[in-house]
mmCIF file of C-alpha atoms in Angstrom:
data_model
loop_
_atom_site.group_PDB
_atom_site.id
_atom_site.type_symbol
_atom_site.label_atom_id
_atom_site.label_comp_id
_atom_site.label_asym_id
_atom_site.label_seq_id
_atom_site.Cartn_x
_atom_site.Cartn_y
_atom_site.Cartn_z
ATOM 1 C CA UNK A 868 11.452 -43.251 37.183
ATOM 2 C CA UNK A 869 13.524 -42.434 40.198
ATOM 3 C CA UNK A 870 14.499 -44.484 42.486
ATOM 4 C CA UNK A 871 15.907 -44.179 46.059
ATOM 5 C CA UNK A 872 16.722 -45.338 49.268
ATOM 6 C CA UNK A 873 16.224 -43.740 52.351
ATOM 7 C CA UNK A 874 17.963 -46.542 54.288
ATOM 8 C CA UNK A 875 20.070 -50.546 53.162
ATOM 9 C CA UNK A 876 16.945 -52.150 53.972
ATOM 10 C CA UNK A 877 14.330 -50.237 53.020
ATOM 11 C CA UNK A 878 13.208 -49.242 49.308
ATOM 12 C CA UNK A 879 11.338 -46.113 48.395
ATOM 13 C CA UNK A 880 10.343 -45.384 44.658
ATOM 14 C CA UNK A 881 9.369 -41.943 43.686
ATOM 15 C CA UNK A 882 5.443 -42.037 42.392
ATOM 16 C CA UNK A 883 5.185 -39.957 39.055
ATOM 17 C CA UNK A 884 2.873 -37.297 38.160
ATOM 18 C CA UNK A 885 1.197 -39.207 35.517
ATOM 19 C CA UNK A 886 0.544 -41.944 37.824
ATOM 20 C CA UNK A 887 -0.600 -40.063 40.456
ATOM 21 C CA UNK A 888 -3.289 -38.613 37.572
ATOM 22 C CA UNK A 889 -4.410 -41.693 36.254
ATOM 23 C CA UNK A 890 -5.036 -42.661 40.103
ATOM 24 C CA UNK A 891 -6.980 -39.783 40.309
ATOM 25 C CA UNK A 892 -9.168 -40.441 37.245
ATOM 26 C CA UNK A 893 -9.631 -44.110 38.204
ATOM 27 C CA UNK A 894 -10.793 -43.945 41.573
ATOM 28 C CA UNK A 895 -13.519 -41.509 40.365
ATOM 29 C CA UNK A 896 -15.290 -44.493 39.203
ATOM 30 C CA UNK A 897 -16.704 -45.097 42.867
ATOM 31 C CA UNK A 898 -18.799 -43.624 44.136
ATOM 32 C CA UNK A 899 -18.252 -44.456 48.316
ATOM 33 C CA UNK A 900 -15.760 -41.889 49.943
ATOM 34 C CA UNK A 901 -13.791 -45.350 51.616
ATOM 35 C CA UNK A 902 -14.010 -46.964 47.396
ATOM 36 C CA UNK A 903 -12.138 -44.110 46.200
ATOM 37 C CA UNK A 904 -9.657 -43.281 48.616
ATOM 38 C CA UNK A 905 -8.740 -47.314 48.736
ATOM 39 C CA UNK A 906 -8.570 -47.261 44.923
ATOM 40 C CA UNK A 907 -6.781 -43.614 44.844
ATOM 41 C CA UNK A 908 -4.122 -45.393 47.064
ATOM 42 C CA UNK A 909 -3.551 -49.049 45.974
ATOM 43 C CA UNK A 910 -3.257 -46.876 41.880
ATOM 44 C CA UNK A 911 -0.613 -45.452 42.761
ATOM 45 C CA UNK A 912 1.268 -48.526 44.861
ATOM 46 C CA UNK A 913 0.588 -51.084 42.241
ATOM 47 C CA UNK A 914 1.728 -49.146 38.939
ATOM 48 C CA UNK A 915 5.009 -47.865 40.875
ATOM 49 C CA UNK A 916 5.734 -51.111 42.361
ATOM 50 C CA UNK A 917 4.908 -53.238 39.133
ATOM 51 C CA UNK A 918 7.242 -51.161 37.025
ATOM 52 C CA UNK A 919 9.892 -51.607 39.970
ATOM 53 C CA UNK A 920 9.483 -55.181 39.911
ATOM 54 C CA UNK A 921 10.068 -55.844 35.898
ATOM 55 C CA UNK A 922 12.403 -53.493 35.664
ATOM 56 C CA UNK A 923 14.503 -54.823 38.695
ATOM 57 C CA UNK A 924 13.513 -58.608 38.705
ATOM 58 C CA UNK A 925 11.165 -59.773 36.000
ATOM 59 C CA UNK A 926 9.303 -58.936 33.108
ATOM 60 C CA UNK A 927 7.044 -62.258 34.118
ATOM 61 C CA UNK A 928 5.634 -59.906 37.090
ATOM 62 C CA UNK A 929 1.787 -59.277 36.755
ATOM 63 C CA UNK A 930 -1.040 -57.865 38.530
ATOM 64 C CA UNK A 931 -3.427 -60.498 39.905
ATOM 65 C CA UNK A 932 -7.244 -60.032 38.676
ATOM 66 C CA UNK A 933 -5.892 -57.071 36.947
ATOM 67 C CA UNK A 934 -9.559 -57.102 34.955
ATOM 68 C CA UNK A 935 -11.623 -56.231 38.607
ATOM 69 C CA UNK A 936 -9.537 -53.303 39.557
ATOM 70 C CA UNK A 937 -10.785 -50.552 40.931
ATOM 71 C CA UNK A 938 -13.934 -52.154 42.020
ATOM 72 C CA UNK A 939 -11.887 -55.003 43.762
ATOM 73 C CA UNK A 940 -10.439 -52.121 45.994
ATOM 74 C CA UNK A 941 -14.159 -50.661 46.329
ATOM 75 C CA UNK A 942 -14.326 -53.141 49.254
ATOM 76 C CA UNK A 943 -10.852 -54.584 49.989
ATOM 77 C CA UNK A 944 -7.405 -52.915 50.577
ATOM 78 C CA UNK A 945 -4.011 -54.391 49.446
ATOM 79 C CA UNK A 946 -2.799 -55.335 45.685
ATOM 80 C CA UNK A 947 -1.727 -58.669 44.759
ATOM 81 C CA UNK A 948 1.428 -59.327 42.412
ATOM 82 C CA UNK A 949 1.640 -63.149 40.721
ATOM 83 C CA UNK A 950 5.336 -63.379 40.033
ATOM 84 C CA UNK A 951 7.136 -67.096 39.679
ATOM 85 C CA UNK A 952 4.092 -69.176 41.335
ATOM 86 C CA UNK A 953 4.170 -66.696 44.350
ATOM 87 C CA UNK A 954 2.234 -64.154 45.242
ATOM 88 C CA UNK A 955 2.874 -60.462 46.822
ATOM 89 C CA UNK A 956 0.299 -58.532 48.498
ATOM 90 C CA UNK A 957 1.195 -55.440 48.815
ATOM 91 C CA UNK A 958 -1.075 -53.075 51.624
ATOM 92 C CA UNK A 959 -0.556 -49.357 50.700
ATOM 93 C CA UNK A 960 -1.411 -47.462 53.651
ATOM 94 C CA UNK A 961 -0.803 -42.942 54.277
ATOM 95 C CA UNK A 962 -0.398 -43.348 57.923
ATOM 96 C CA UNK A 963 2.800 -41.449 59.226
ATOM 97 C CA UNK A 964 3.368 -43.902 61.512
ATOM 98 C CA UNK A 965 4.305 -47.671 60.810
ATOM 99 C CA UNK A 966 3.668 -49.920 64.503
ATOM 100 C CA UNK A 967 2.010 -52.183 62.576
ATOM 101 C CA UNK A 968 0.865 -54.083 59.481
ATOM 102 C CA UNK A 969 -3.225 -54.570 59.014
ATOM 103 C CA UNK A 970 -4.086 -57.136 56.274
ATOM 104 C CA UNK A 971 -7.729 -57.578 55.360
ATOM 105 C CA UNK A 972 -9.165 -60.736 56.474
ATOM 106 C CA UNK A 973 -9.833 -61.959 52.791
ATOM 107 C CA UNK A 974 -6.219 -61.884 52.002
ATOM 108 C CA UNK A 975 -5.275 -64.840 54.798
ATOM 109 C CA UNK A 976 -8.455 -67.033 55.232
ATOM 110 C CA UNK A 977 -9.388 -67.110 51.712
ATOM 111 C CA UNK A 978 -7.377 -69.793 50.160
ATOM 112 C CA UNK A 979 -8.172 -68.715 46.101
ATOM 113 C CA UNK A 980 -6.571 -65.425 47.658
ATOM 114 C CA UNK A 981 -4.451 -65.253 50.125
ATOM 115 C CA UNK A 982 -0.884 -64.683 49.429
ATOM 116 C CA UNK A 983 2.335 -65.884 50.145
ATOM 117 C CA UNK A 984 4.221 -62.321 51.017
ATOM 118 C CA UNK A 985 2.524 -59.614 52.699
ATOM 119 C CA UNK A 986 4.466 -55.893 52.181
ATOM 120 C CA UNK A 987 3.841 -52.726 54.581
ATOM 121 C CA UNK A 988 3.580 -50.113 51.961
ATOM 122 C CA UNK A 989 4.141 -46.094 53.247
ATOM 123 C CA UNK A 990 2.675 -43.597 50.918
ATOM 124 C CA UNK A 991 4.052 -39.903 51.373
ATOM 125 C CA UNK A 992 1.158 -37.825 52.110
ATOM 126 C CA UNK A 993 1.828 -35.510 49.138
ATOM 127 C CA UNK A 994 2.105 -39.060 47.335
ATOM 128 C CA UNK A 995 5.262 -38.430 45.796
ATOM 129 C CA UNK A 996 6.387 -41.428 47.184
ATOM 130 C CA UNK A 997 6.378 -44.541 48.195
ATOM 131 C CA UNK A 998 8.262 -46.598 50.875
ATOM 132 C CA UNK A 999 7.998 -50.583 51.185
ATOM 133 C CA UNK A 1000 8.776 -51.000 55.012
ATOM 134 C CA UNK A 1001 8.470 -54.656 56.207
ATOM 135 C CA UNK A 1002 7.133 -57.899 55.368
ATOM 136 C CA UNK A 1003 5.832 -61.076 56.554
ATOM 137 C CA UNK A 1004 4.684 -64.310 55.119
ATOM 138 C CA UNK A 1005 1.262 -65.981 55.635
ATOM 139 C CA UNK A 1006 1.717 -68.519 57.568
ATOM 140 C CA UNK A 1007 3.901 -66.130 60.048
ATOM 141 C CA UNK A 1008 0.367 -63.811 59.683
ATOM 142 C CA UNK A 1009 -2.298 -66.750 60.231
ATOM 143 C CA UNK A 1010 0.104 -67.559 63.514
ATOM 144 C CA UNK A 1011 0.792 -64.641 65.137
ATOM 145 C CA UNK A 1012 -1.263 -62.125 63.768
ATOM 146 C CA UNK A 1013 -3.999 -60.735 65.679
ATOM 147 C CA UNK A 1014 -7.201 -61.318 64.043
ATOM 148 C CA UNK A 1015 -9.716 -57.942 64.880
ATOM 149 C CA UNK A 1016 -13.615 -58.570 63.930
ATOM 150 C CA UNK A 1017 -14.425 -55.233 64.294
ATOM 151 C CA UNK A 1018 -12.978 -54.516 60.422
ATOM 152 C CA UNK A 1019 -12.258 -57.962 59.664
ATOM 153 C CA UNK A 1020 -8.362 -57.817 59.736
ATOM 154 C CA UNK A 1021 -5.447 -59.511 60.374
ATOM 155 C CA UNK A 1022 -2.770 -57.229 62.730
ATOM 156 C CA UNK A 1023 0.820 -57.395 63.156
ATOM 157 C CA UNK A 1024 3.130 -55.301 65.122
ATOM 158 C CA UNK A 1025 5.866 -53.863 63.609
ATOM 159 C CA UNK A 1026 8.427 -55.662 65.450
ATOM 160 C CA UNK A 1027 7.239 -58.739 63.583
ATOM 161 C CA UNK A 1028 7.935 -57.719 60.584
ATOM 162 C CA UNK A 1029 10.697 -58.506 58.680
ATOM 163 C CA UNK A 1030 12.727 -54.765 58.634
ATOM 164 C CA UNK A 1031 15.696 -55.473 55.369
ATOM 165 C CA UNK A 1032 12.547 -55.858 52.629
ATOM 166 C CA UNK A 1033 15.976 -56.095 49.885
ATOM 167 C CA UNK A 1034 16.143 -59.336 50.933
ATOM 168 C CA UNK A 1035 12.887 -60.189 50.471
ATOM 169 C CA UNK A 1036 13.751 -60.370 46.561
ATOM 170 C CA UNK A 1037 16.535 -62.478 47.219
ATOM 171 C CA UNK A 1038 15.253 -65.008 49.569
ATOM 172 C CA UNK A 1039 12.351 -65.248 46.819
ATOM 173 C CA UNK A 1040 15.107 -65.859 43.680
ATOM 174 C CA UNK A 1041 17.360 -68.269 45.785
ATOM 175 C CA UNK A 1042 14.331 -70.194 46.983
ATOM 176 C CA UNK A 1043 11.020 -70.150 44.520
ATOM 177 C CA UNK A 1044 9.750 -73.046 46.383
ATOM 178 C CA UNK A 1045 10.320 -71.695 50.207
ATOM 179 C CA UNK A 1046 6.889 -72.527 52.065
ATOM 180 C CA UNK A 1047 5.004 -69.685 52.759
ATOM 181 C CA UNK A 1048 1.340 -70.567 53.560
ATOM 182 C CA UNK A 1049 -0.565 -72.009 56.480
ATOM 183 C CA UNK A 1050 -3.081 -74.913 55.635
ATOM 184 C CA UNK A 1051 -6.610 -73.292 54.419
ATOM 185 C CA UNK A 1052 -9.992 -75.314 53.459
ATOM 186 C CA UNK A 1053 -10.317 -74.627 50.422
ATOM 187 C CA UNK A 1054 -13.743 -72.960 48.490
ATOM 188 C CA UNK A 1055 -16.950 -74.568 47.530
ATOM 189 C CA UNK A 1056 -16.317 -75.957 43.544
ATOM 190 C CA UNK A 1057 -19.426 -73.969 42.779
ATOM 191 C CA UNK A 1058 -21.479 -71.049 44.400
ATOM 192 C CA UNK A 1059 -23.932 -71.690 46.769
ATOM 193 C CA UNK A 1060 -27.730 -71.901 45.806
ATOM 194 C CA UNK A 1061 -28.065 -69.063 48.050
ATOM 195 C CA UNK A 1062 -26.134 -66.906 46.098
ATOM 196 C CA UNK A 1063 -29.140 -65.077 44.601
ATOM 197 C CA UNK A 1064 -30.356 -64.266 47.672
ATOM 198 C CA UNK A 1065 -27.057 -62.957 48.843
ATOM 199 C CA UNK A 1066 -26.698 -60.540 45.754
ATOM 200 C CA UNK A 1067 -29.831 -59.425 47.144
ATOM 201 C CA UNK A 1068 -28.706 -58.630 50.396
ATOM 202 C CA UNK A 1069 -25.564 -57.366 49.281
ATOM 203 C CA UNK A 1070 -27.371 -53.728 48.289
ATOM 204 C CA UNK A 1071 -26.165 -52.879 51.565
ATOM 205 C CA UNK A 1072 -23.770 -50.337 51.061
ATOM 206 C CA UNK A 1073 -20.714 -51.220 51.460
ATOM 207 C CA UNK A 1074 -21.581 -55.140 52.295
ATOM 208 C CA UNK A 1075 -17.979 -56.043 53.281
ATOM 209 C CA UNK A 1076 -19.090 -55.302 57.038
ATOM 210 C CA UNK A 1077 -22.519 -55.721 56.834
ATOM 211 C CA UNK A 1078 -22.844 -60.007 55.229
ATOM 212 C CA UNK A 1079 -21.665 -61.896 58.012
ATOM 213 C CA UNK A 1080 -18.256 -63.275 56.452
ATOM 214 C CA UNK A 1081 -18.671 -66.984 55.549
ATOM 215 C CA UNK A 1082 -21.504 -65.347 53.253
ATOM 216 C CA UNK A 1083 -19.521 -62.269 51.596
ATOM 217 C CA UNK A 1084 -16.194 -65.017 50.973
ATOM 218 C CA UNK A 1085 -18.878 -66.842 49.433
ATOM 219 C CA UNK A 1086 -19.704 -64.074 47.010
ATOM 220 C CA UNK A 1087 -15.416 -63.378 46.094
ATOM 221 C CA UNK A 1088 -14.515 -66.803 45.653
ATOM 222 C CA UNK A 1089 -16.290 -67.333 42.259
ATOM 223 C CA UNK A 1090 -15.289 -64.601 39.406
ATOM 224 C CA UNK A 1091 -19.297 -64.818 37.653
ATOM 225 C CA UNK A 1092 -20.438 -63.701 41.211
ATOM 226 C CA UNK A 1093 -17.815 -60.930 42.037
ATOM 227 C CA UNK A 1094 -19.058 -59.368 38.468
ATOM 228 C CA UNK A 1095 -22.465 -59.521 39.202
ATOM 229 C CA UNK A 1096 -21.669 -58.096 43.158
ATOM 230 C CA UNK A 1097 -19.349 -55.473 41.631
ATOM 231 C CA UNK A 1098 -22.457 -54.505 39.130
ATOM 232 C CA UNK A 1099 -25.206 -54.669 41.701
ATOM 233 C CA UNK A 1100 -22.927 -52.560 44.004
ATOM 234 C CA UNK A 1101 -22.659 -49.693 41.053
ATOM 235 C CA UNK A 1102 -26.207 -49.930 40.706
ATOM 236 C CA UNK A 1103 -27.133 -49.609 44.062
ATOM 237 C CA UNK A 1104 -25.077 -46.984 44.419
ATOM 238 C CA UNK A 1105 -25.864 -44.806 41.487
ATOM 239 C CA UNK A 1106 -29.713 -45.673 43.479
ATOM 240 C CA UNK A 1107 -29.168 -44.209 46.239
ATOM 241 C CA UNK A 1108 -27.073 -41.228 44.916
ATOM 242 C CA UNK A 1109 -29.767 -40.495 42.847
ATOM 243 C CA UNK A 1110 -32.995 -41.157 43.654
ATOM 244 C CA UNK A 1111 -35.338 -39.565 40.811
ATOM 245 C CA UNK A 1112 -33.940 -38.529 37.321
ATOM 246 C CA UNK A 1113 -34.646 -35.818 34.727
ATOM 247 C CA UNK A 1114 -36.352 -36.607 32.024
ATOM 248 C CA UNK A 1115 -34.727 -34.517 28.760
ATOM 249 C CA UNK A 1116 -38.119 -35.479 26.900
ATOM 250 C CA UNK A 1117 -40.401 -33.464 28.973
ATOM 251 C CA UNK A 1118 -37.743 -30.603 28.750
ATOM 252 C CA UNK A 1119 -38.534 -30.740 24.456
ATOM 253 C CA UNK A 1120 -42.053 -30.308 25.723
ATOM 254 C CA UNK A 1121 -41.345 -26.912 27.968
ATOM 255 C CA UNK A 1122 -41.620 -28.933 31.325
ATOM 256 C CA UNK A 1123 -39.024 -28.374 33.831
ATOM 257 C CA UNK A 1124 -37.730 -29.996 36.910
ATOM 258 C CA UNK A 1125 -37.552 -27.596 39.974
ATOM 259 C CA UNK A 1126 -34.621 -25.576 40.208
ATOM 260 C CA UNK A 1127 -33.734 -25.889 36.030
ATOM 261 C CA UNK A 1128 -34.299 -22.136 35.129
ATOM 262 C CA UNK A 1129 -34.121 -20.135 32.297
ATOM 263 C CA UNK A 1130 -30.740 -18.095 31.739
ATOM 264 C CA UNK A 1131 -33.395 -14.802 31.205
ATOM 265 C CA UNK A 1132 -34.682 -15.482 35.137
ATOM 266 C CA UNK A 1133 -31.310 -16.460 36.174
ATOM 267 C CA UNK A 1134 -30.018 -12.930 34.206
ATOM 268 C CA UNK A 1135 -32.701 -10.958 36.133
ATOM 269 C CA UNK A 1136 -31.580 -12.214 38.952
ATOM 270 C CA UNK A 1137 -27.663 -12.022 38.796
ATOM 271 C CA UNK A 1138 -26.929 -9.187 35.650
ATOM 272 C CA UNK A 1139 -23.359 -10.245 35.870
ATOM 273 C CA UNK A 1140 -23.783 -13.394 34.587
ATOM 274 C CA UNK A 1141 -25.400 -11.956 31.055
ATOM 275 C CA UNK A 1142 -21.636 -11.843 29.479
ATOM 276 C CA UNK A 1143 -20.622 -15.142 30.559
ATOM 277 C CA UNK A 1144 -23.433 -16.518 29.505
ATOM 278 C CA UNK A 1145 -24.030 -15.179 26.436
ATOM 279 C CA UNK A 1146 -25.116 -17.147 23.091
ATOM 280 C CA UNK A 1147 -21.894 -19.352 21.873
ATOM 281 C CA UNK A 1148 -23.803 -20.139 18.560
ATOM 282 C CA UNK A 1149 -25.158 -23.611 19.559
ATOM 283 C CA UNK A 1150 -28.510 -25.174 17.773
ATOM 284 C CA UNK A 1151 -31.044 -22.606 16.611
ATOM 285 C CA UNK A 1152 -34.008 -24.284 18.416
ATOM 286 C CA UNK A 1153 -32.036 -25.717 21.167
ATOM 287 C CA UNK A 1154 -33.600 -25.603 24.783
ATOM 288 C CA UNK A 1155 -31.330 -23.979 27.655
ATOM 289 C CA UNK A 1156 -31.418 -24.567 31.237
ATOM 290 C CA UNK A 1157 -29.433 -23.821 33.738
ATOM 291 C CA UNK A 1158 -29.194 -24.294 38.100
ATOM 292 C CA UNK A 1159 -26.556 -22.874 40.205
ATOM 293 C CA UNK A 1160 -24.275 -24.915 42.286
ATOM 294 C CA UNK A 1161 -23.285 -23.720 45.581
ATOM 295 C CA UNK A 1162 -19.273 -24.863 45.995
ATOM 296 C CA UNK A 1163 -19.779 -24.936 49.651
ATOM 297 C CA UNK A 1164 -17.610 -21.746 50.657
ATOM 298 C CA UNK A 1165 -20.588 -19.261 49.922
ATOM 299 C CA UNK A 1166 -19.445 -18.989 46.151
ATOM 300 C CA UNK A 1167 -21.551 -20.453 43.321
ATOM 301 C CA UNK A 1168 -21.320 -21.886 40.137
ATOM 302 C CA UNK A 1169 -23.700 -22.334 36.340
ATOM 303 C CA UNK A 1170 -24.073 -25.265 34.807
ATOM 304 C CA UNK A 1171 -25.739 -25.235 31.733
ATOM 305 C CA UNK A 1172 -27.622 -27.940 29.643
ATOM 306 C CA UNK A 1173 -28.572 -27.481 25.999
ATOM 307 C CA UNK A 1174 -30.617 -29.720 24.722
ATOM 308 C CA UNK A 1175 -31.567 -30.228 20.734
ATOM 309 C CA UNK A 1176 -33.984 -33.137 19.724
ATOM 310 C CA UNK A 1177 -32.272 -34.497 16.000
ATOM 311 C CA UNK A 1178 -33.865 -38.060 14.865
ATOM 312 C CA UNK A 1179 -35.688 -39.322 18.160
ATOM 313 C CA UNK A 1180 -32.127 -38.769 19.661
ATOM 314 C CA UNK A 1181 -31.081 -36.109 22.121
ATOM 315 C CA UNK A 1182 -28.273 -33.794 21.460
ATOM 316 C CA UNK A 1183 -26.572 -32.921 24.294
ATOM 317 C CA UNK A 1184 -24.069 -30.039 25.706
ATOM 318 C CA UNK A 1185 -23.067 -29.348 29.123
ATOM 319 C CA UNK A 1186 -21.034 -26.673 30.473
ATOM 320 C CA UNK A 1187 -20.439 -24.897 33.524
ATOM 321 C CA UNK A 1188 -19.864 -20.815 33.892
ATOM 322 C CA UNK A 1189 -18.277 -18.921 37.111
ATOM 323 C CA UNK A 1190 -20.676 -17.567 39.002
ATOM 324 C CA UNK A 1191 -19.455 -14.530 41.370
ATOM 325 C CA UNK A 1192 -15.789 -15.383 40.693
ATOM 326 C CA UNK A 1193 -13.614 -17.553 38.483
ATOM 327 C CA UNK A 1194 -13.901 -20.962 37.976
ATOM 328 C CA UNK A 1195 -11.662 -22.646 40.837
ATOM 329 C CA UNK A 1196 -8.838 -24.169 39.052
ATOM 330 C CA UNK A 1197 -9.203 -28.056 40.262
ATOM 331 C CA UNK A 1198 -13.323 -27.497 39.506
ATOM 332 C CA UNK A 1199 -14.214 -31.107 37.196
ATOM 333 C CA UNK A 1200 -17.209 -31.594 34.837
ATOM 334 C CA UNK A 1201 -17.823 -34.735 34.144
ATOM 335 C CA UNK A 1202 -20.463 -37.389 32.308
ATOM 336 C CA UNK A 1203 -21.251 -40.615 33.748
ATOM 337 C CA UNK A 1204 -22.769 -43.822 32.425
ATOM 338 C CA UNK A 1205 -26.210 -45.211 34.367
ATOM 339 C CA UNK A 1206 -23.497 -47.251 36.384
ATOM 340 C CA UNK A 1207 -20.924 -44.535 37.528
ATOM 341 C CA UNK A 1208 -18.712 -45.325 35.070
ATOM 342 C CA UNK A 1209 -16.713 -41.991 33.718
ATOM 343 C CA UNK A 1210 -17.583 -41.206 29.912
ATOM 344 C CA UNK A 1211 -15.787 -37.728 30.157
ATOM 345 C CA UNK A 1212 -13.801 -35.522 31.964
ATOM 346 C CA UNK A 1213 -12.950 -32.581 31.912
ATOM 347 C CA UNK A 1214 -10.526 -29.860 34.512
ATOM 348 C CA UNK A 1215 -11.213 -26.211 35.093
ATOM 349 C CA UNK A 1216 -7.864 -24.491 34.105
ATOM 350 C CA UNK A 1217 -6.795 -20.625 35.932
ATOM 351 C CA UNK A 1218 -8.933 -18.068 34.780
ATOM 352 C CA UNK A 1219 -10.988 -20.339 32.122
ATOM 353 C CA UNK A 1220 -14.006 -19.008 31.101
ATOM 354 C CA UNK A 1221 -15.622 -22.014 31.244
ATOM 355 C CA UNK A 1222 -15.764 -25.213 31.016
ATOM 356 C CA UNK A 1223 -17.457 -28.012 28.017
ATOM 357 C CA UNK A 1224 -18.066 -32.166 28.129
ATOM 358 C CA UNK A 1225 -18.044 -32.592 24.463
ATOM 359 C CA UNK A 1226 -21.619 -32.678 22.920
ATOM 360 C CA UNK A 1227 -23.287 -36.168 23.002
ATOM 361 C CA UNK A 1228 -25.900 -37.868 21.786
ATOM 362 C CA UNK A 1229 -28.184 -39.990 24.126
ATOM 363 C CA UNK A 1230 -30.964 -42.107 22.563
ATOM 364 C CA UNK A 1231 -34.516 -42.041 24.228
ATOM 365 C CA UNK A 1232 -34.505 -43.524 27.472
ATOM 366 C CA UNK A 1233 -31.107 -44.126 28.272
ATOM 367 C CA UNK A 1234 -29.575 -42.717 30.781
ATOM 368 C CA UNK A 1235 -27.016 -40.649 32.274
ATOM 369 C CA UNK A 1236 -25.231 -38.682 35.297
ATOM 370 C CA UNK A 1237 -23.516 -35.307 34.983
ATOM 371 C CA UNK A 1238 -20.887 -34.816 38.148
ATOM 372 C CA UNK A 1239 -19.622 -31.179 39.343
ATOM 373 C CA UNK A 1240 -16.670 -31.608 41.343
ATOM 374 C CA UNK A 1241 -14.380 -29.883 43.744
ATOM 375 C CA UNK A 1242 -11.990 -32.772 45.039
ATOM 376 C CA UNK A 1243 -15.282 -34.082 46.449
ATOM 377 C CA UNK A 1244 -18.796 -34.644 44.239
ATOM 378 C CA UNK A 1245 -20.830 -31.067 44.632
ATOM 379 C CA UNK A 1246 -23.545 -32.068 42.554
ATOM 380 C CA UNK A 1247 -25.202 -35.215 41.033
ATOM 381 C CA UNK A 1248 -27.929 -35.390 38.532
ATOM 382 C CA UNK A 1249 -29.539 -38.128 37.003
ATOM 383 C CA UNK A 1250 -30.936 -37.353 33.557
ATOM 384 C CA UNK A 1251 -32.859 -39.911 31.414
ATOM 385 C CA UNK A 1252 -32.980 -38.865 27.522
#
């Protein structure tokens, strides 16, 4: 990693291409657009900053709640790093104007979450570098920051920030016990008795601004309820996106859902597909069905599912073929679990004849998703084996 210093008081770090690619893959686990964007920015930010801290300052630096990412980013912007009994919360943004620091309320008012220091991070629009341009303490943010009820955040003007970020690490090393936090009330030792009803209310997606803050904070205070929230959130998003499923057992009985056509029907209406959809030595007796997917620019691609029955399970092959022009280089095909976790993901290369997922076996009754995306999801279909 290359470290760049734009000025004596700021720290600019290069974001490696591998980190950008990993952030892109990780963000795809979230279906909600805001959550995906948060995950993308935070993943690039925290991986780059953590490497820098561990390289230049201390190998003991650790990401707080690391096992709950990226689900946490689906709700709240920011990531905390624990170092020498202090918590540094990094708040990334792609805003060009660095006039203020905006911190979600959770990082300020939840005693279990509260940071000691808050660091403003600007990320280059191309994702090639990030800039640490100012910081403040929890006490400063709590007492001088302006609370905005609309998005439940604390806002501190740039003039109130300490702009010499390089000094933060010196101060922390010289005075690691510095008093940084304002007083906060601790959360209840146990989850409240109405927690199950709150989890049911969290079906409103995203729940961060739909639940009253006191109830939302109760969900976040306890690790077990956070895990329940994440699981229910993913499942609810899946249900809202995919109201019905393609039942593959019906395909084996030659009953097909609307939109899934026989190959010969597609070739009759689109003769140019004859070469692309030619037989590629899949299992004899396999059921083949395909459908056209619009790319949004007047062009389309062809999604093909090849199904064979093997010992009461479905053996499945999924391919994506060009329609009336070559596949776009950033077109992707993915296999997701029923709660939206990415199992397989493949992206088209320039002039690819087709792309395909590795053949997989699906037990009877097991659900999964197939997704086609071109920067943003174009097609999501739920299947049941």
